[in-house]
C-alpha cells in the first residue's frame, strides 16, 4: 500500500496535504514531513500543507493558502485523520483522488488508497515508514518534524511505544544530529499562566466514586487565567497514573463555536466508543468530542462514569 501511495505521488504535479481539525504536533509533523520530503525529491512539484493554524505550534512552518476550485489534476493526501468530517479542508469533494495515512481506529473510507496501522505510535511514525519502504531521502528539517510528531503523540514515550518506536527514533536522532533539547523547548515551554491554570484544574477537578475525574471549565475561567480552550484541552495529559482515577476529562467552553470540548483520557476503560456516540472519537485511551449543550455535557459525563463503573466491576 505504501508503495502504491508513492506511485500516486509520482503521477501528480500538484499535491495537497491535509490533516484533522483541532491541530496537534503529530498532525503537523506528519504533514510537514511529507511536504518537505516530497519537495526535496521532486523540486518541480507544487505541494501545499493546508488547514487552520495555531499560534501554539509556531515552531512549525506556516501553512499554505490553497484556494483552487478545479482540483481534477491534484492529489489530496490526508494524514492522521480517520473520518472525512474532521479533515481540515473546505473543498474536500473537489479532489478526485485521495490517499490516507493514519493510525486511528477506522471510521470512514474516504480515499482510494488508505494505509492504516492503529498499533503505530503516531501518524509521523507511519510517514517515516512510508519514506523507508520507498527509499525516500530527506533532510534534517523533515527528521525534526517526525520527531515532534512521535514524541508528542506518545507523550514522551509513555504510550503506544514499542521497541520499534525507540529504534526508529534513535536512528533519526543519530543520523540527523537532532538537537533534542531545542525541540523539547519548543514542545514544552509554557507561560506561567498555564501553570497557575493547572493548579486551578487540580484543585477543582471532581472525582466520582467510580473513578471518573472531570472538570467543566467556563469561558470566564479561561479568561481569568488568560488561556484558550485548546491550552485547557492540553492539560488533560497531566492527570495520568493517579491511583483513584481510571478515566478523566477536561471539558472546556468554546464560545467561538458555541460548544463544549471534551478531551478525554483513560488508563483502562475504553472511551472512544463512548465519544463516538457524541459526534467524537479517537483512540481507545485518548479521545475527544464536541457537544452543543450542557444537557449533552452531563449525559457524556454520565456515560464516561458508567464505563468506569463497569470496568471496575469486571476487574
Ligand atoms: P486530543 O484530546 O485533542 O489530544 O484528542 C485525542 C484523540 O481524540 C485524537 O486522536 C483526536 O484526533 C481525537 N479527537 C479529539 N476530538 C475529537 C472529535 N471531536 N471527534 C473525533 N475525534 C476526536
PDB file of N, CA, C and O in Angstrom, residues 114-167:
ATOM      1  N   UNK A 114      -5.784   3.652   1.299  1.00  0.00           N
ATOM      2  CA  UNK A 114      -5.769   4.018   2.717  1.00  0.00           C
ATOM      3  C   UNK A 114      -4.780   3.110   3.447  1.00  0.00           C
ATOM      4  O   UNK A 114      -4.954   1.889   3.462  1.00  0.00           O
ATOM      5  N   UNK A 115      -3.754   3.710   4.033  1.00  0.00           N
ATOM      6  CA  UNK A 115      -2.810   2.924   4.834  1.00  0.00           C
ATOM      7  C   UNK A 115      -3.080   3.240   6.304  1.00  0.00           C
ATOM      8  O   UNK A 115      -2.897   4.370   6.759  1.00  0.00           O
ATOM      9  N   UNK A 116      -3.541   2.228   7.042  1.00  0.00           N
ATOM     10  CA  UNK A 116      -3.907   2.440   8.448  1.00  0.00           C
ATOM     11  C   UNK A 116      -3.196   1.398   9.310  1.00  0.00           C
ATOM     12  O   UNK A 116      -3.249   0.208   9.018  1.00  0.00           O
ATOM     13  N   UNK A 117      -2.530   1.873  10.362  1.00  0.00           N
ATOM     14  CA  UNK A 117      -1.954   0.937  11.331  1.00  0.00           C
ATOM     15  C   UNK A 117      -2.230   1.498  12.721  1.00  0.00           C
ATOM     16  O   UNK A 117      -1.554   2.434  13.165  1.00  0.00           O
ATOM     17  N   UNK A 118      -3.231   0.911  13.390  1.00  0.00           N
ATOM     18  CA  UNK A 118      -3.632   1.501  14.677  1.00  0.00           C
ATOM     19  C   UNK A 118      -2.641   1.141  15.792  1.00  0.00           C
ATOM     20  O   UNK A 118      -2.739   1.650  16.896  1.00  0.00           O
ATOM     21  N   UNK A 119      -1.691   0.269  15.492  1.00  0.00           N
ATOM     22  CA  UNK A 119      -0.686  -0.053  16.508  1.00  0.00           C
ATOM     23  C   UNK A 119       0.520   0.879  16.457  1.00  0.00           C
ATOM     24  O   UNK A 119       1.432   0.759  17.271  1.00  0.00           O
ATOM     25  N   UNK A 120       0.485   1.777  15.491  1.00  0.00           N
ATOM     26  CA  UNK A 120       1.630   2.669  15.377  1.00  0.00           C
ATOM     27  C   UNK A 120       1.504   3.815  16.382  1.00  0.00           C
ATOM     28  O   UNK A 120       0.405   4.270  16.694  1.00  0.00           O
ATOM     29  N   UNK A 121       2.641   4.300  16.855  1.00  0.00           N
ATOM     30  CA  UNK A 121       2.638   5.349  17.886  1.00  0.00           C
ATOM     31  C   UNK A 121       1.973   6.622  17.408  1.00  0.00           C
ATOM     32  O   UNK A 121       1.382   7.357  18.176  1.00  0.00           O
ATOM     33  N   UNK A 122       2.081   6.889  16.096  1.00  0.00           N
ATOM     34  CA  UNK A 122       1.726   8.218  15.597  1.00  0.00           C
ATOM     35  C   UNK A 122       1.634   8.171  14.074  1.00  0.00           C
ATOM     36  O   UNK A 122       2.161   7.247  13.443  1.00  0.00           O
ATOM     37  N   UNK A 123       1.000   9.193  13.524  1.00  0.00           N
ATOM     38  CA  UNK A 123       0.985   9.311  12.062  1.00  0.00           C
ATOM     39  C   UNK A 123       2.406   9.584  11.561  1.00  0.00           C
ATOM     40  O   UNK A 123       2.797   9.141  10.477  1.00  0.00           O
ATOM     41  N   UNK A 124       3.189  10.300  12.381  1.00  0.00           N
ATOM     42  CA  UNK A 124       4.566  10.609  11.963  1.00  0.00           C
ATOM     43  C   UNK A 124       5.390   9.333  11.812  1.00  0.00           C
ATOM     44  O   UNK A 124       6.212   9.221  10.894  1.00  0.00           O
ATOM     45  N   UNK A 125       5.171   8.356  12.711  1.00  0.00           N
ATOM     46  CA  UNK A 125       5.894   7.079  12.569  1.00  0.00           C
ATOM     47  C   UNK A 125       5.516   6.421  11.238  1.00  0.00           C
ATOM     48  O   UNK A 125       6.361   5.832  10.555  1.00  0.00           O
ATOM     49  N   UNK A 126       4.254   6.539  10.847  1.00  0.00           N
ATOM     50  CA  UNK A 126       3.828   5.925   9.582  1.00  0.00           C
ATOM     51  C   UNK A 126       4.411   6.643   8.371  1.00  0.00           C
ATOM     52  O   UNK A 126       4.755   6.021   7.365  1.00  0.00           O
ATOM     53  N   UNK A 127       4.536   7.960   8.482  1.00  0.00           N
ATOM     54  CA  UNK A 127       5.153   8.704   7.374  1.00  0.00           C
ATOM     55  C   UNK A 127       6.622   8.289   7.253  1.00  0.00           C
ATOM     56  O   UNK A 127       7.135   8.091   6.142  1.00  0.00           O
ATOM     57  N   UNK A 128       7.277   8.094   8.390  1.00  0.00           N
ATOM     58  CA  UNK A 128       8.663   7.621   8.357  1.00  0.00           C
ATOM     59  C   UNK A 128       8.730   6.231   7.711  1.00  0.00           C
ATOM     60  O   UNK A 128       9.619   5.939   6.898  1.00  0.00           O
ATOM     61  N   UNK A 129       7.769   5.375   8.050  1.00  0.00           N
ATOM     62  CA  UNK A 129       7.710   4.034   7.432  1.00  0.00           C
ATOM     63  C   UNK A 129       7.521   4.161   5.914  1.00  0.00           C
ATOM     64  O   UNK A 129       8.128   3.435   5.132  1.00  0.00           O
ATOM     65  N   UNK A 130       6.678   5.114   5.540  1.00  0.00           N
ATOM     66  CA  UNK A 130       6.449   5.375   4.115  1.00  0.00           C
ATOM     67  C   UNK A 130       7.769   5.764   3.423  1.00  0.00           C
ATOM     68  O   UNK A 130       8.086   5.266   2.339  1.00  0.00           O
ATOM     69  N   UNK A 131       8.552   6.614   4.055  1.00  0.00           N
ATOM     70  CA  UNK A 131       9.839   7.020   3.473  1.00  0.00           C
ATOM     71  C   UNK A 131      10.756   5.797   3.339  1.00  0.00           C
ATOM     72  O   UNK A 131      11.416   5.609   2.327  1.00  0.00           O
ATOM     73  N   UNK A 132      10.786   4.982   4.392  1.00  0.00           N
ATOM     74  CA  UNK A 132      11.724   3.843   4.390  1.00  0.00           C
ATOM     75  C   UNK A 132      11.342   2.830   3.329  1.00  0.00           C
ATOM     76  O   UNK A 132      12.204   2.335   2.601  1.00  0.00           O
ATOM     77  N   UNK A 133      10.051   2.527   3.251  1.00  0.00           N
ATOM     78  CA  UNK A 133       9.626   1.498   2.285  1.00  0.00           C
ATOM     79  C   UNK A 133       9.898   1.915   0.857  1.00  0.00           C
ATOM     80  O   UNK A 133      10.050   1.089  -0.028  1.00  0.00           O
ATOM     81  N   UNK A 134       9.915   3.225   0.621  1.00  0.00           N
ATOM     82  CA  UNK A 134      10.108   3.701  -0.743  1.00  0.00           C
ATOM     83  C   UNK A 134      11.506   4.283  -0.974  1.00  0.00           C
ATOM     84  O   UNK A 134      11.741   4.925  -2.004  1.00  0.00           O
ATOM     85  N   UNK A 135      12.398   4.048  -0.003  1.00  0.00           N
ATOM     86  CA  UNK A 135      13.765   4.598  -0.101  1.00  0.00           C
ATOM     87  C   UNK A 135      13.773   6.092  -0.414  1.00  0.00           C
ATOM     88  O   UNK A 135      14.503   6.549  -1.295  1.00  0.00           O
ATOM     89  N   UNK A 136      12.940   6.822   0.290  1.00  0.00           N
ATOM     90  CA  UNK A 136      12.850   8.272   0.063  1.00  0.00           C
ATOM     91  C   UNK A 136      13.828   8.975   1.003  1.00  0.00           C
ATOM     92  O   UNK A 136      13.757   8.810   2.227  1.00  0.00           O
ATOM     93  N   UNK A 137      14.716   9.765   0.425  1.00  0.00           N
ATOM     94  CA  UNK A 137      15.696  10.524   1.221  1.00  0.00           C
ATOM     95  C   UNK A 137      15.060  11.786   1.771  1.00  0.00           C
ATOM     96  O   UNK A 137      14.172  12.347   1.126  1.00  0.00           O
ATOM     97  N   UNK A 138      15.555  12.250   2.889  1.00  0.00           N
ATOM     98  CA  UNK A 138      15.051  13.530   3.396  1.00  0.00           C
ATOM     99  C   UNK A 138      16.117  14.202   4.241  1.00  0.00           C
ATOM    100  O   UNK A 138      17.119  13.589   4.619  1.00  0.00           O
ATOM    101  N   UNK A 139      15.881  15.496   4.534  1.00  0.00           N
ATOM    102  CA  UNK A 139      16.875  16.293   5.252  1.00  0.00           C
ATOM    103  C   UNK A 139      16.490  16.449   6.730  1.00  0.00           C
ATOM    104  O   UNK A 139      15.451  15.968   7.175  1.00  0.00           O
ATOM    105  N   UNK A 140      17.316  17.210   7.435  1.00  0.00           N
ATOM    106  CA  UNK A 140      17.137  17.339   8.885  1.00  0.00           C
ATOM    107  C   UNK A 140      15.791  17.960   9.274  1.00  0.00           C
ATOM    108  O   UNK A 140      15.184  17.567  10.272  1.00  0.00           O
ATOM    109  N   UNK A 141      15.305  18.949   8.487  1.00  0.00           N
ATOM    110  CA  UNK A 141      14.031  19.575   8.880  1.00  0.00           C
ATOM    111  C   UNK A 141      12.912  18.527   8.894  1.00  0.00           C
ATOM    112  O   UNK A 141      12.100  18.466   9.824  1.00  0.00           O
ATOM    113  N   UNK A 142      12.909  17.649   7.914  1.00  0.00           N
ATOM    114  CA  UNK A 142      11.895  16.587   7.855  1.00  0.00           C
ATOM    115  C   UNK A 142      12.025  15.668   9.076  1.00  0.00           C
ATOM    116  O   UNK A 142      11.023  15.308   9.708  1.00  0.00           O
ATOM    117  N   UNK A 143      13.264  15.328   9.412  1.00  0.00           N
ATOM    118  CA  UNK A 143      13.501  14.436  10.559  1.00  0.00           C
ATOM    119  C   UNK A 143      12.979  15.091  11.840  1.00  0.00           C
ATOM    120  O   UNK A 143      12.385  14.431  12.698  1.00  0.00           O
ATOM    121  N   UNK A 144      13.172  16.404  11.949  1.00  0.00           N
ATOM    122  CA  UNK A 144      12.697  17.102  13.162  1.00  0.00           C
ATOM    123  C   UNK A 144      11.174  17.106  13.240  1.00  0.00           C
ATOM    124  O   UNK A 144      10.599  16.916  14.315  1.00  0.00           O
ATOM    125  N   UNK A 145      10.516  17.296  12.109  1.00  0.00           N
ATOM    126  CA  UNK A 145       9.037  17.271  12.131  1.00  0.00           C
ATOM    127  C   UNK A 145       8.540  15.897  12.595  1.00  0.00           C
ATOM    128  O   UNK A 145       7.589  15.796  13.372  1.00  0.00           O
ATOM    129  N   UNK A 146       9.210  14.859  12.112  1.00  0.00           N
ATOM    130  CA  UNK A 146       8.814  13.499  12.518  1.00  0.00           C
ATOM    131  C   UNK A 146       9.044  13.305  14.015  1.00  0.00           C
ATOM    132  O   UNK A 146       8.225  12.702  14.711  1.00  0.00           O
ATOM    133  N   UNK A 147      10.160  13.835  14.481  1.00  0.00           N
ATOM    134  CA  UNK A 147      10.479  13.685  15.905  1.00  0.00           C
ATOM    135  C   UNK A 147       9.426  14.370  16.779  1.00  0.00           C
ATOM    136  O   UNK A 147       8.935  13.800  17.758  1.00  0.00           O
ATOM    137  N   UNK A 148       9.048  15.604  16.391  1.00  0.00           N
ATOM    138  CA  UNK A 148       7.986  16.305  17.133  1.00  0.00           C
ATOM    139  C   UNK A 148       6.720  15.436  17.204  1.00  0.00           C
ATOM    140  O   UNK A 148       6.089  15.314  18.247  1.00  0.00           O
ATOM    141  N   UNK A 149       6.338  14.885  16.072  1.00  0.00           N
ATOM    142  CA  UNK A 149       5.096  14.116  15.997  1.00  0.00           C
ATOM    143  C   UNK A 149       5.136  12.880  16.876  1.00  0.00           C
ATOM    144  O   UNK A 149       4.206  12.618  17.649  1.00  0.00           O
ATOM    145  N   UNK A 150       6.239  12.135  16.791  1.00  0.00           N
ATOM    146  CA  UNK A 150       6.329  10.868  17.541  1.00  0.00           C
ATOM    147  C   UNK A 150       6.404  11.156  19.039  1.00  0.00           C
ATOM    148  O   UNK A 150       5.683  10.564  19.847  1.00  0.00           O
ATOM    149  N   UNK A 151       7.262  12.110  19.413  1.00  0.00           N
ATOM    150  CA  UNK A 151       7.435  12.409  20.844  1.00  0.00           C
ATOM    151  C   UNK A 151       6.125  12.915  21.434  1.00  0.00           C
ATOM    152  O   UNK A 151       5.727  12.541  22.538  1.00  0.00           O
ATOM    153  N   UNK A 152       5.425  13.746  20.666  1.00  0.00           N
ATOM    154  CA  UNK A 152       4.235  14.341  21.268  1.00  0.00           C
ATOM    155  C   UNK A 152       3.077  13.342  21.328  1.00  0.00           C
ATOM    156  O   UNK A 152       2.375  13.282  22.334  1.00  0.00           O
ATOM    157  N   UNK A 153       2.892  12.531  20.296  1.00  0.00           N
ATOM    158  CA  UNK A 153       1.754  11.598  20.356  1.00  0.00           C
ATOM    159  C   UNK A 153       1.984  10.452  21.345  1.00  0.00           C
ATOM    160  O   UNK A 153       1.029   9.841  21.809  1.00  0.00           O
ATOM    161  N   UNK A 154       3.233  10.151  21.658  1.00  0.00           N
ATOM    162  CA  UNK A 154       3.486   9.113  22.669  1.00  0.00           C
ATOM    163  C   UNK A 154       3.591   9.734  24.067  1.00  0.00           C
ATOM    164  O   UNK A 154       3.860   9.016  25.030  1.00  0.00           O
ATOM    165  N   UNK A 155       3.384  11.047  24.142  1.00  0.00           N
ATOM    166  CA  UNK A 155       3.595  11.779  25.393  1.00  0.00           C
ATOM    167  C   UNK A 155       4.979  11.433  25.970  1.00  0.00           C
ATOM    168  O   UNK A 155       5.116  10.921  27.062  1.00  0.00           O
ATOM    169  N   UNK A 156       5.946  11.735  25.206  1.00  0.00           N
ATOM    170  CA  UNK A 156       7.364  11.455  25.511  1.00  0.00           C
ATOM    171  C   UNK A 156       7.596   9.991  25.873  1.00  0.00           C
ATOM    172  O   UNK A 156       8.158   9.649  26.906  1.00  0.00           O
ATOM    173  N   UNK A 157       7.094   9.124  24.979  1.00  0.00           N
ATOM    174  CA  UNK A 157       7.329   7.672  25.055  1.00  0.00           C
ATOM    175  C   UNK A 157       6.634   6.993  26.235  1.00  0.00           C
ATOM    176  O   UNK A 157       7.089   5.965  26.722  1.00  0.00           O
ATOM    177  N   UNK A 158       5.514   7.588  26.668  1.00  0.00           N
ATOM    178  CA  UNK A 158       4.722   6.920  27.712  1.00  0.00           C
ATOM    179  C   UNK A 158       3.735   5.935  27.105  1.00  0.00           C
ATOM    180  O   UNK A 158       3.443   4.905  27.687  1.00  0.00           O
ATOM    181  N   UNK A 159       3.150   6.275  25.935  1.00  0.00           N
ATOM    182  CA  UNK A 159       2.075   5.453  25.360  1.00  0.00           C
ATOM    183  C   UNK A 159       2.461   4.918  23.990  1.00  0.00           C
ATOM    184  O   UNK A 159       3.218   5.560  23.259  1.00  0.00           O
ATOM    185  N   UNK A 160       1.838   3.794  23.642  1.00  0.00           N
ATOM    186  CA  UNK A 160       1.978   3.211  22.292  1.00  0.00           C
ATOM    187  C   UNK A 160       3.419   3.165  21.839  1.00  0.00           C
ATOM    188  O   UNK A 160       3.714   3.375  20.665  1.00  0.00           O
ATOM    189  N   UNK A 161       4.318   2.932  22.781  1.00  0.00           N
ATOM    190  CA  UNK A 161       5.739   2.940  22.433  1.00  0.00           C
ATOM    191  C   UNK A 161       6.267   1.512  22.453  1.00  0.00           C
ATOM    192  O   UNK A 161       6.110   0.805  23.448  1.00  0.00           O
ATOM    193  N   UNK A 162       6.847   1.097  21.343  1.00  0.00           N
ATOM    194  CA  UNK A 162       7.400  -0.252  21.249  1.00  0.00           C
ATOM    195  C   UNK A 162       8.910  -0.147  21.024  1.00  0.00           C
ATOM    196  O   UNK A 162       9.439   0.948  20.819  1.00  0.00           O
ATOM    197  N   UNK A 163       9.543  -1.296  20.986  1.00  0.00           N
ATOM    198  CA  UNK A 163      10.991  -1.279  20.706  1.00  0.00           C
ATOM    199  C   UNK A 163      11.229  -0.681  19.314  1.00  0.00           C
ATOM    200  O   UNK A 163      12.225   0.001  19.074  1.00  0.00           O
ATOM    201  N   UNK A 164      10.259  -0.897  18.419  1.00  0.00           N
ATOM    202  CA  UNK A 164      10.372  -0.351  17.062  1.00  0.00           C
ATOM    203  C   UNK A 164      10.361   1.193  17.109  1.00  0.00           C
ATOM    204  O   UNK A 164      11.122   1.853  16.397  1.00  0.00           O
ATOM    205  N   UNK A 165       9.491   1.751  17.992  1.00  0.00           N
ATOM    206  CA  UNK A 165       9.451   3.219  18.113  1.00  0.00           C
ATOM    207  C   UNK A 165      10.823   3.727  18.572  1.00  0.00           C
ATOM    208  O   UNK A 165      11.374   4.667  17.988  1.00  0.00           O
ATOM    209  N   UNK A 166      11.380   3.092  19.605  1.00  0.00           N
ATOM    210  CA  UNK A 166      12.694   3.534  20.087  1.00  0.00           C
ATOM    211  C   UNK A 166      13.756   3.379  18.997  1.00  0.00           C
ATOM    212  O   UNK A 166      14.622   4.219  18.830  1.00  0.00           O
ATOM    213  N   UNK A 167      13.655   2.274  18.255  1.00  0.00           N
ATOM    214  CA  UNK A 167      14.667   2.010  17.233  1.00  0.00           C
ATOM    215  C   UNK A 167      14.656   3.112  16.164  1.00  0.00           C
ATOM    216  O   UNK A 167      15.686   3.681  15.827  1.00  0.00           O
TER     217      UNK A 167
END
